[in-house]
Short mmCIF file of C-alpha atoms in Angstrom, two decimals:
data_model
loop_
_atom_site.label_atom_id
_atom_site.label_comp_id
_atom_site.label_asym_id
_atom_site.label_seq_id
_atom_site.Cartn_x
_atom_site.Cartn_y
_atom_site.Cartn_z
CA UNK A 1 170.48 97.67 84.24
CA UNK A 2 169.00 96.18 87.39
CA UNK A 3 167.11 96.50 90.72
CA UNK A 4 168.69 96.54 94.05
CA UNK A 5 167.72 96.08 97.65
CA UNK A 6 166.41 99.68 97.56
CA UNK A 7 164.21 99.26 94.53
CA UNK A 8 166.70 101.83 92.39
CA UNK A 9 167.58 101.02 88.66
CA UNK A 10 171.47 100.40 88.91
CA UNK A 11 174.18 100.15 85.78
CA UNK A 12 175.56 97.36 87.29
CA UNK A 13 175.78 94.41 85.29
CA UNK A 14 175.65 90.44 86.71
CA UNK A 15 178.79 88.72 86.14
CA UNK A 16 176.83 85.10 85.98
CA UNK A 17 174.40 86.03 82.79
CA UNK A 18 175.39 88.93 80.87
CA UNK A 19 172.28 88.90 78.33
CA UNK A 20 170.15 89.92 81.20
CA UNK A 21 168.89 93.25 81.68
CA UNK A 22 166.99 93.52 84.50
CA UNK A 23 167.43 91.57 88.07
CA UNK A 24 165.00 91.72 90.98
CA UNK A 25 166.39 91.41 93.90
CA UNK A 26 163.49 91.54 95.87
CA UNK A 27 160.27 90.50 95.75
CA UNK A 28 156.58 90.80 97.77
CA UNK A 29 155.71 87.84 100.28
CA UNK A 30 153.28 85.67 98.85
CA UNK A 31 150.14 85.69 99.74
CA UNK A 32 150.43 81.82 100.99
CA UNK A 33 153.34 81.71 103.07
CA UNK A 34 155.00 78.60 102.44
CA UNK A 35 156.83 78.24 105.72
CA UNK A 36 153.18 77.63 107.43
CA UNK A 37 152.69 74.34 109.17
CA UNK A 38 149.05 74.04 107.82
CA UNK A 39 150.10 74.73 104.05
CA UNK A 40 150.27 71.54 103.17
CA UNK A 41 146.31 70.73 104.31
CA UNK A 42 144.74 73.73 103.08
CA UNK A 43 142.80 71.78 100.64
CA UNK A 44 141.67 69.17 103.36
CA UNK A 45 140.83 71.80 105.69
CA UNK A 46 139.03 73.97 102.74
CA UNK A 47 136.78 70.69 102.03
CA UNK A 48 135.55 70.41 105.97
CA UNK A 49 134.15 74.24 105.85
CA UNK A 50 130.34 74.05 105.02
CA UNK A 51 128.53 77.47 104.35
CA UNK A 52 124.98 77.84 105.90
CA UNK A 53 122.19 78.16 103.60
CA UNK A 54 120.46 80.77 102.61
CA UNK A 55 117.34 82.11 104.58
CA UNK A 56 115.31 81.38 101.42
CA UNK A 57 116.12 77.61 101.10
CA UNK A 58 114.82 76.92 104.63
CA UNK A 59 111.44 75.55 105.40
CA UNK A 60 111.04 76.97 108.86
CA UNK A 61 107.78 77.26 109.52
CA UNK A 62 106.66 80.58 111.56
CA UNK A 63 106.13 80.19 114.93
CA UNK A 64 102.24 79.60 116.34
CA UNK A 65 100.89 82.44 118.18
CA UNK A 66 98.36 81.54 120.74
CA UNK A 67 95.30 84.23 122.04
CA UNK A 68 96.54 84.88 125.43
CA UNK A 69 100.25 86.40 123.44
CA UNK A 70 100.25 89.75 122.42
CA UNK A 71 101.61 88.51 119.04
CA UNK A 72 98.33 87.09 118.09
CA UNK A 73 96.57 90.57 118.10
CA UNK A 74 99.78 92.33 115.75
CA UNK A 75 97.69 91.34 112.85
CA UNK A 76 94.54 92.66 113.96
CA UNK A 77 96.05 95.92 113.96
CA UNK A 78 98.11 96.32 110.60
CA UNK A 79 95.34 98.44 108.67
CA UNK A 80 96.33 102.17 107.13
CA UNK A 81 94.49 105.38 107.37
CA UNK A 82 92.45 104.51 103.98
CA UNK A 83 91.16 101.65 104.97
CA UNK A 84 89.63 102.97 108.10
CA UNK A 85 88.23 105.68 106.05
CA UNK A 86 86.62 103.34 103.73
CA UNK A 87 85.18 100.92 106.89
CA UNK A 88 83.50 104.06 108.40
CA UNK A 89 81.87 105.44 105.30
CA UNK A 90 80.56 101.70 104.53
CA UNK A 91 79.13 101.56 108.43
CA UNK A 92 76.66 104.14 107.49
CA UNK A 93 75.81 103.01 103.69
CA UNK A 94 73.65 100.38 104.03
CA UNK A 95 73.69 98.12 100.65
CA UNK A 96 71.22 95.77 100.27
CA UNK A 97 73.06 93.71 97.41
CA UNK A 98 76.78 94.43 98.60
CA UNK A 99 77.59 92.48 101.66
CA UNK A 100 79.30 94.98 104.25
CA UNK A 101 81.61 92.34 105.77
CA UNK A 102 82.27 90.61 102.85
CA UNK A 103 83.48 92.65 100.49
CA UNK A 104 85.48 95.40 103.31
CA UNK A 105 85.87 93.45 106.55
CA UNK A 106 86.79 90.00 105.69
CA UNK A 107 89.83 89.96 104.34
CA UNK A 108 91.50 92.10 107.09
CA UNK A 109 89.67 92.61 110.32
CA UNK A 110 90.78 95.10 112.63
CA UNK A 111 90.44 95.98 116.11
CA UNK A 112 92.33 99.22 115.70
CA UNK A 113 89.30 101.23 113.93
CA UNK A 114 87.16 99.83 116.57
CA UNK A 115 88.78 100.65 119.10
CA UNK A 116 89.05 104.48 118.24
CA UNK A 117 85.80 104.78 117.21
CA UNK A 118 84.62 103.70 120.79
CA UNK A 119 87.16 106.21 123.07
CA UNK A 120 85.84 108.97 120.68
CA UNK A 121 82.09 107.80 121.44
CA UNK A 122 83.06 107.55 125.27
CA UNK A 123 84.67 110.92 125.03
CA UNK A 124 82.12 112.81 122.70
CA UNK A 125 78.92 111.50 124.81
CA UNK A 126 80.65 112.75 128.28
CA UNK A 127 82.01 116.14 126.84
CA UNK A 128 78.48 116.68 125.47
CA UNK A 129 76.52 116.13 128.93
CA UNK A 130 78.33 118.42 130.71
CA UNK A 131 77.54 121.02 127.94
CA UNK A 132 74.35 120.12 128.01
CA UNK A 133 74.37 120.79 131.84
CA UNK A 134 75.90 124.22 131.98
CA UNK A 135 73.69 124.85 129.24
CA UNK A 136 70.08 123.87 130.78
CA UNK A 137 70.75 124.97 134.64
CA UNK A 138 72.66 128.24 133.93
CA UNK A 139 71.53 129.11 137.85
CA UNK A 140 73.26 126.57 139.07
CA UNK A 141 76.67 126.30 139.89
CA UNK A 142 78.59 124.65 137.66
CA UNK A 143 81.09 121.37 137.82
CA UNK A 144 82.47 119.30 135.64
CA UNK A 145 80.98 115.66 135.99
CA UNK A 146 84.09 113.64 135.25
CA UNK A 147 81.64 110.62 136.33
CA UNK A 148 80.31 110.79 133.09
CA UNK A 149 83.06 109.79 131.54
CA UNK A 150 83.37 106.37 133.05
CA UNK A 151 79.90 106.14 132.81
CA UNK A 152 79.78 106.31 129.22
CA UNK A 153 82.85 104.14 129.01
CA UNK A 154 80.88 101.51 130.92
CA UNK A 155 77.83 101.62 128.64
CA UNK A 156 78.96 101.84 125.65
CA UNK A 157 81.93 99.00 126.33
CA UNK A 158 79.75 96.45 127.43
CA UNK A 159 77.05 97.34 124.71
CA UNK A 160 80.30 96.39 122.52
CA UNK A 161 81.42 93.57 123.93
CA UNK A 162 78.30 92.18 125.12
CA UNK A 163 76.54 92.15 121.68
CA UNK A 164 79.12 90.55 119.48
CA UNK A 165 79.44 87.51 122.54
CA UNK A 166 75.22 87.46 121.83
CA UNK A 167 75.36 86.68 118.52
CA UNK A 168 78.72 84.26 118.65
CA UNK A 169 76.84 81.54 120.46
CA UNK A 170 73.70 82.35 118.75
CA UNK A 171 74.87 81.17 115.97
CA UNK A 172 77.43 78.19 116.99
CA UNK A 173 73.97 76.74 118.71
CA UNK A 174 71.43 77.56 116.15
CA UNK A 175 73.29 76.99 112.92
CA UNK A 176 76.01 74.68 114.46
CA UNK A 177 78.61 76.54 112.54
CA UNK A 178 80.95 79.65 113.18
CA UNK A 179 80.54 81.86 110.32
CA UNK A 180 81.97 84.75 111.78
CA UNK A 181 84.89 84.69 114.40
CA UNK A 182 84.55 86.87 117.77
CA UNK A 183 87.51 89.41 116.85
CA UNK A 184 85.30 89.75 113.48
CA UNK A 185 82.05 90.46 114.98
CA UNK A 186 84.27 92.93 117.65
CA UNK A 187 85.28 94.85 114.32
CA UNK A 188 81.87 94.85 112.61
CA UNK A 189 80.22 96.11 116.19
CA UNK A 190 82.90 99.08 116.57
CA UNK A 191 82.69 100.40 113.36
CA UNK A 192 78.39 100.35 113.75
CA UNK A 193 79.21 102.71 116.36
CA UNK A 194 80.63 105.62 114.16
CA UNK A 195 77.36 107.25 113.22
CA UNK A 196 76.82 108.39 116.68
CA UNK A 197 79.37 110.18 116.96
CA UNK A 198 78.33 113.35 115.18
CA UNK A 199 74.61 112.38 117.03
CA UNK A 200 76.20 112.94 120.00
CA UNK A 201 77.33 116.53 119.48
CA UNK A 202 73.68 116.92 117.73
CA UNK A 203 72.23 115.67 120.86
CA UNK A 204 72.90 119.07 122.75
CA UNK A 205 70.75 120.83 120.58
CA UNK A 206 67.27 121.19 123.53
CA UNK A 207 65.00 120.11 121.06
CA UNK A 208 62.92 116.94 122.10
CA UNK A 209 62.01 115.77 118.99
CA UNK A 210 64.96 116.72 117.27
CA UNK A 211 66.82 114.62 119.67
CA UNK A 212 64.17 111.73 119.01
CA UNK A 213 64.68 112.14 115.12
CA UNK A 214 68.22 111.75 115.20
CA UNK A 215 68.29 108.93 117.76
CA UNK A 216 65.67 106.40 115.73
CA UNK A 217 67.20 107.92 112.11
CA UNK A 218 70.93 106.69 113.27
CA UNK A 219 69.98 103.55 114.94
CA UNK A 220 68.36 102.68 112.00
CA UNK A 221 70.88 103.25 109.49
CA UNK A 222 73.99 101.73 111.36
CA UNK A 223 71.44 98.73 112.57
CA UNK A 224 70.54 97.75 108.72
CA UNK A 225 73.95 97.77 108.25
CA UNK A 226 74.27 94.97 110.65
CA UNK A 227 70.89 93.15 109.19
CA UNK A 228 71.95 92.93 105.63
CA UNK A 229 75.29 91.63 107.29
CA UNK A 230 73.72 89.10 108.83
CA UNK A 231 71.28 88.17 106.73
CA UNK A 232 72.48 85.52 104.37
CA UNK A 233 73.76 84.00 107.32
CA UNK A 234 70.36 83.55 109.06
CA UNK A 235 68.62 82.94 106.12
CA UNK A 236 68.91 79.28 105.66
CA UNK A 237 66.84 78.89 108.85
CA UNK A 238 63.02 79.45 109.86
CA UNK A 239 62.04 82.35 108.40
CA UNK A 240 60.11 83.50 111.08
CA UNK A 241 63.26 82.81 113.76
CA UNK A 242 65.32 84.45 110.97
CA UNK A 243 63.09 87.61 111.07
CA UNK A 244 63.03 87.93 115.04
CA UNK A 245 66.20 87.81 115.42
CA UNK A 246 67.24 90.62 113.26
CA UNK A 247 64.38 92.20 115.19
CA UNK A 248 66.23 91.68 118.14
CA UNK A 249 69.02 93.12 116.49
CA UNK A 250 68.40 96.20 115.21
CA UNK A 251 65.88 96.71 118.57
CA UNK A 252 69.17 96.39 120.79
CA UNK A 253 70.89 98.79 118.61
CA UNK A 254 68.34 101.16 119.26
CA UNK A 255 67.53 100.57 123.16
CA UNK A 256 71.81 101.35 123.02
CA UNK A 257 70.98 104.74 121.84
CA UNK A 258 68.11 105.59 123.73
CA UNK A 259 69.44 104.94 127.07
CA UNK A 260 72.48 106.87 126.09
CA UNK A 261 70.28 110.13 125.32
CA UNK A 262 67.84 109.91 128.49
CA UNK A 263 71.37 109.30 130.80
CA UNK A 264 73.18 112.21 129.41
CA UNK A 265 70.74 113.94 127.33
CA UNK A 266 67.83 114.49 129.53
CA UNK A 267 67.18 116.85 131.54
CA UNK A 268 64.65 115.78 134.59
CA UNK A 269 64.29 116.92 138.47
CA UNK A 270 66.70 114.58 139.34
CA UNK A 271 69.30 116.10 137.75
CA UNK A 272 69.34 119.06 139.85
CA UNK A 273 71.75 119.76 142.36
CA UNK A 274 70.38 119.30 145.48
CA UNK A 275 72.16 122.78 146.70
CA UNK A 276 70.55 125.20 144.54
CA UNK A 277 66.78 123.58 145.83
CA UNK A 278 68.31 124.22 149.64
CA UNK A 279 68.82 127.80 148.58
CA UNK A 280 65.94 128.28 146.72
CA UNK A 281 63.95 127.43 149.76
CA UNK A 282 65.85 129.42 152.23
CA UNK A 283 65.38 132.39 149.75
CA UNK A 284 61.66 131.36 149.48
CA UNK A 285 61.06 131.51 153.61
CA UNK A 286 63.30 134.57 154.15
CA UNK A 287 60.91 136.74 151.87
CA UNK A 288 58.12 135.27 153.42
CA UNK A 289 59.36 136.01 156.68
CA UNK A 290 59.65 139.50 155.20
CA UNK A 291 56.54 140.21 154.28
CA UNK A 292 54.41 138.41 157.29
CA UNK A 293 57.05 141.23 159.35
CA UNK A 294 55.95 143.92 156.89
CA UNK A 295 51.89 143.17 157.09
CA UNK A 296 52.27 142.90 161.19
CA UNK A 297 53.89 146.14 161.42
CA UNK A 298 51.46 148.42 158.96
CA UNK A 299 47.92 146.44 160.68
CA UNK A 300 49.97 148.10 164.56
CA UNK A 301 50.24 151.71 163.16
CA UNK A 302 46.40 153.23 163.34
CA UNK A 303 46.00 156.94 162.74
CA UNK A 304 44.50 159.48 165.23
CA UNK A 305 41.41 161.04 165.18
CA UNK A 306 40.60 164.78 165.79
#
């Protein structure tokens, strides 16, 4: 039996080799065609082809980002929920043996944290003076101050900014070192500022000594905060220069909250709209006017006699 061209068995036999059973008379191209012109230098052409190596067996170094590129800043902002929640609780727990920075900031400073805690500062202050507005002059008509918005923003940005610039040079002349870097000192700052959030809402309560209680009781726990921080940094100079200026510190902290209160917390003469003391006058004159008519008209009227 054999194949033919159709790829059936067959009972032909092969005349040429009768002891053979089965013939295949076709067969599947190879998979190297011999006819090719370039079969005869495969193996010269196989030995010219170099692979590239892998990504791992490189030494490319990454590329330098510089501050004015956005890249620079990625890192500043690759923190997760948890560790936000563990820089805020530590703002407000002052530890005199535990350094703050050291053992929470240093290893991955942030600007992201800071940043939120600030718009929600800026938002929380200008929300709250307006309440405390509509609260306190309930005969007087009523607007929204969007003004105090941006003037919060303005406050409590430079207070931000302003501070951790302070104490950068302070140190670079004083100690002639750079213990901390500015984007670290911009972290430690924002996150100070997370206590005064709640005080803010508080701060609408009309209470003046409430409102004094919880102004001097915050400043001073977010400004230790920032003392022991600084501390063992300052403490290798004068003692007495070491002592004044985490005076200055903690004083600044304070003078931050305080103006914040009297701009949007207290309520004064000036903070009446001028309208309502127009009206009140009028009002005032009209019933005088009213009675001086009254008085002139009953003196006219005399009664008769018999």
């Amino acid at each position: 039996m054999m194949f033919s061209n159709d790829g059936f068995l067959t009972d032909k036999t092969s005349s040429s080799n009768s002891g053979q059973t089965h013939v295949f008379t076709s067969f599947p191209n190879s998979a190297v065609d011999p006819d090719d012109e370039h079969f005869g230098n495969q193996s010269s052409d196989t030995d010219k082809l170099v692979l590239p190596l892998p990504a791992t067996a490189t030494d490319a170094k990454p590329e330098q980002s510089y501050v004015w590129q956005i890249e620079y800043y990625q890192k500043y902002f690759q923190i997760d929920t948890q560790q936000v929640l563990e820089r805020l609780a530590a703002s407000v727990t002052p530890r005199p043996n535990k350094s703050y920075f050291d053992s929470t900031i240093r290893q991955n400073p942030d600007l992201y944290g800071p940043f939120w805690v600030c718009i929600t500062f800026i938002v929380t202050v200008g929300i709250s003076g307006n309440i405390v507005n509509y609260f306190h002059l309930p005969d007087v008509e009523f607007q929204i101050d969007f003004s105090r918005i941006t003037l919060s923003a303005i406050l409590v940005c430079l207070y931000w900014w302003l501070m951790p610039t302070f104490i950068y040079f302070f140190f670079r002349w004083r100690l002639n070192r750079i213990e901390y870097t500015f984007l670290e000192l911009l972290c430690l700052y924002g996150y100070s500022l997370a206590i005064f959030i709640p005080v803010s809402v508080l701060w609408i309560i009309p209470i003046n000594w409430l409102q004094w209680t919880l102004t001097f009781i915050a400043s001073l726990v977010s400004g230790s905060v920032l003392v022991v921080t600084f501390w063992p940094t300052i403490n290798s100079d004068h003692k007495r220069l070491s002592a004044i200026s985490m005076l200055v510190v903690l004083l600044a902290h304070l003078l931050m909250a305080v103006c914040i209160m009297f701009v949007f917390f207290h309520i004064s003469d000036s903070n009446i709209n001028p309208k309502s003391v127009t009206t009140l006058a009028t009002t005032t004159l009209s019933s005088m006017s009213t009675l001086t008519a009254t008085t002139t008209t009953t003196a006219t009227i005399t009664p008769k006699t018999a």
